[in-house]
Amino acid sequence: MISNKCIFYVFLVLTLCCILADAITTDNSLPLYGVKRHGFVNRRRDGVGAITSNHGGLEKRKKENDKDKDDKGEYAGRGPINKAAAEDSFEDNDPTGSSECQSPSDGQPLVQYAVVMDAGSQGTRIHIYKFNYCSDYPQIESDIYTKDKTGLSTLANDPQKAAEVIEPLLKQAMEKVPQELHKSTPITLRGTAGLRLIEENKRNELLQQVRDKIQESTDFLLDTNNNDGGVIVMSGEDEGLYEWWALNYVLENLKTPTDSETVGIISMGGASTQFVFQPPQDASIPQEYKKTYRGPSGSHDVYAQSYLGFGKTEARSKVFEEILSSSSQQNDGSGKDIVYSTCFDSSFSSNKPPTTGTDEDEESIQDNEDGGGPMTVAGTKDPGDDGFQKCYDTIKSIFRVSDINDIDSNSGPDSVDSNIQFEQAPSELLPDNQTLFATSKIYDMVKAFKIGPDFTPNDMKVLASKTCQHDKSAFNDIKKSKDLKEMLDDPYLCVDTTFIYALLIDGLKLSPDRTLHASDDLNGFKMGWAMGAAIDMLLNKNN
């Protein structure tokens, strides 16, 4: 006879199986993450680059993350939001109310949502921003976001799939924005460098598919302030300007007409790098790099330059091709021509440059002069003491002014704009005491190897010199985070660190001892252009 105890356990197992099956069959949504405002961030500088909070926001996050100090350490409150913290903080128990005030500024709603879709080269992200109007200008209160790993630029030859990619993202936004606020919520999708690299006709068809899907599936208000239908590919300069704007807006540097103590930003993505800062008022900014922002403090001119093709992923491809074209080849005796480089360790061997995240990547293989087949790039067995220098000499050559071209956002990949060049030295206009933030890919590197958050180009050179020895044991003194382990296993690590150093010194022409502040979020909010675009939509909506 079966005992009652056995019956109980059988019942328990069946119940758990039913619960699991129900979860698998009914929950197909993407994971949602988000953050809420932690007090206000005011500025108190302890030397160049050091920014702390007088209102407990960063300090609170630091205490919350002390248990993860080995992974975050001094980056607590500045680094990327960890998954657990995000999942604990995105729920809003009062989506139509504000945690900051009970009544809005005259003539404004208490809360206002804005939806921004970021079509990057390595994924498509949606941000659902909640702002309040406790004062005359919108103040961010929360950011809910999720991501699909498909970059729309990979769908250039199959644009119909773009609608499939954004559909679950739009569904999340429809669920999180209160129904009664849908028709007053502006939405935009903006593509970045990955989409700028594909042909114009393919790009336009893809964007139209997205535009149609948004209009069919939501009641949101497409942002058409610029007569672009709300779905566009931004210029690199606008991308940088929006990120600069968001950073300084959250830091409350743009509240009054007398505010002039802004911070600059260097943002390296996968396909491009943006450099944006505010020069002195009497500085003469080249017209092609001059951008004007308007906000609570009025209108101001900033320097904004984008270097398309000089993001981390695109740079890898450039370096690979440069090695093939500039190094002498050797024959390994089997008919295969090899070019050796200290940029890679001895286990590396490839005749294909890395892909760059667009559907139009060509598996370009350079044939040798005799037509005997593809040439191979291989790492050296012993890089020697000058391994870094040899790799650096190769990489800095990709910053030759005569070879640097950018692609206009309205043109195809064969279009050349001769004004976008490294011959302009933006650092000549950069105030010596202005804080410079380094974000995204640069931040990832600085954080993983714990050389910051404040660092100099010389610090990056020291790191590059170590990575170009291709000896993992040289980093045994650093606790191995997941990111660090992945970087140490990446055959392009020496290329990446050396490229960042060369970009700062040979590209942007910064002083070797110039202090930069590595960060990727501020007061809990992830830094990026999307927040700046949301603020811009709201300010335009109310004008």
PDB file of N, CA and C in Angstrom, residues 70-72 447-450 475-488:
ATOM      1  N   ASP A  70      34.067  43.329  -4.826  1.00  0.00           N
ATOM      2  CA  ASP A  70      35.181  42.828  -5.628  1.00  0.00           C
ATOM      3  C   ASP A  70      34.909  43.003  -7.108  1.00  0.00           C
ATOM      4  N   ASP A  71      33.626  42.908  -7.498  1.00  0.00           N
ATOM      5  CA  ASP A  71      33.272  43.083  -8.900  1.00  0.00           C
ATOM      6  C   ASP A  71      33.105  44.545  -9.267  1.00  0.00           C
ATOM      7  N   LYS A  72      32.532  45.339  -8.327  1.00  0.00           N
ATOM      8  CA  LYS A  72      32.237  46.727  -8.655  1.00  0.00           C
ATOM      9  C   LYS A  72      33.218  47.677  -7.989  1.00  0.00           C
ATOM     10  N   LYS A 447      36.891  49.370 -16.326  1.00  0.00           N
ATOM     11  CA  LYS A 447      36.276  48.689 -15.184  1.00  0.00           C
ATOM     12  C   LYS A 447      36.812  47.268 -15.030  1.00  0.00           C
ATOM     13  N   ALA A 448      36.880  46.528 -16.138  1.00  0.00           N
ATOM     14  CA  ALA A 448      37.302  45.132 -16.059  1.00  0.00           C
ATOM     15  C   ALA A 448      38.716  45.000 -15.508  1.00  0.00           C
ATOM     16  N   PHE A 449      39.615  45.901 -15.931  1.00  0.00           N
ATOM     17  CA  PHE A 449      41.014  45.811 -15.500  1.00  0.00           C
ATOM     18  C   PHE A 449      41.322  46.711 -14.305  1.00  0.00           C
ATOM     19  N   LYS A 450      40.270  47.362 -13.761  1.00  0.00           N
ATOM     20  CA  LYS A 450      40.381  48.135 -12.522  1.00  0.00           C
ATOM     21  C   LYS A 450      41.512  49.158 -12.570  1.00  0.00           C
ATOM     22  N   PHE A 475      47.799  39.164 -15.016  1.00  0.00           N
ATOM     23  CA  PHE A 475      46.622  39.778 -14.398  1.00  0.00           C
ATOM     24  C   PHE A 475      46.052  38.920 -13.277  1.00  0.00           C
ATOM     25  N   ASN A 476      46.891  38.046 -12.722  1.00  0.00           N
ATOM     26  CA  ASN A 476      46.429  37.182 -11.637  1.00  0.00           C
ATOM     27  C   ASN A 476      46.081  37.955 -10.373  1.00  0.00           C
ATOM     28  N   ASP A 477      46.598  39.184 -10.259  1.00  0.00           N
ATOM     29  CA  ASP A 477      46.323  39.975  -9.056  1.00  0.00           C
ATOM     30  C   ASP A 477      44.945  40.633  -9.106  1.00  0.00           C
ATOM     31  N   ILE A 478      44.246  40.505 -10.229  1.00  0.00           N
ATOM     32  CA  ILE A 478      42.911  41.079 -10.366  1.00  0.00           C
ATOM     33  C   ILE A 478      41.890  39.952 -10.280  1.00  0.00           C
ATOM     34  N   LYS A 479      40.908  40.117  -9.396  1.00  0.00           N
ATOM     35  CA  LYS A 479      39.867  39.109  -9.307  1.00  0.00           C
ATOM     36  C   LYS A 479      39.126  39.033 -10.629  1.00  0.00           C
ATOM     37  N   LYS A 480      38.955  37.825 -11.129  1.00  0.00           N
ATOM     38  CA  LYS A 480      38.409  37.626 -12.466  1.00  0.00           C
ATOM     39  C   LYS A 480      36.886  37.762 -12.476  1.00  0.00           C
ATOM     40  N   SER A 481      36.408  38.902 -12.919  1.00  0.00           N
ATOM     41  CA  SER A 481      34.981  39.065 -13.170  1.00  0.00           C
ATOM     42  C   SER A 481      34.647  38.358 -14.477  1.00  0.00           C
ATOM     43  N   LYS A 482      33.369  38.207 -14.764  1.00  0.00           N
ATOM     44  CA  LYS A 482      32.955  37.575 -16.018  1.00  0.00           C
ATOM     45  C   LYS A 482      33.481  38.364 -17.207  1.00  0.00           C
ATOM     46  N   ASP A 483      33.374  39.695 -17.136  1.00  0.00           N
ATOM     47  CA  ASP A 483      33.844  40.534 -18.240  1.00  0.00           C
ATOM     48  C   ASP A 483      35.342  40.384 -18.441  1.00  0.00           C
ATOM     49  N   LEU A 484      36.090  40.353 -17.349  1.00  0.00           N
ATOM     50  CA  LEU A 484      37.543  40.235 -17.465  1.00  0.00           C
ATOM     51  C   LEU A 484      37.933  38.891 -18.065  1.00  0.00           C
ATOM     52  N   LYS A 485      37.286  37.829 -17.643  1.00  0.00           N
ATOM     53  CA  LYS A 485      37.592  36.512 -18.199  1.00  0.00           C
ATOM     54  C   LYS A 485      37.355  36.491 -19.705  1.00  0.00           C
ATOM     55  N   GLU A 486      36.246  37.083 -20.127  1.00  0.00           N
ATOM     56  CA  GLU A 486      35.945  37.121 -21.559  1.00  0.00           C
ATOM     57  C   GLU A 486      36.982  37.938 -22.316  1.00  0.00           C
ATOM     58  N   MET A 487      37.417  39.050 -21.734  1.00  0.00           N
ATOM     59  CA  MET A 487      38.413  39.885 -22.404  1.00  0.00           C
ATOM     60  C   MET A 487      39.758  39.176 -22.493  1.00  0.00           C
ATOM     61  N   LEU A 488      40.152  38.487 -21.429  1.00  0.00           N
ATOM     62  CA  LEU A 488      41.439  37.789 -21.444  1.00  0.00           C
ATOM     63  C   LEU A 488      41.443  36.641 -22.456  1.00  0.00           C
TER      64      LEU A 488
END
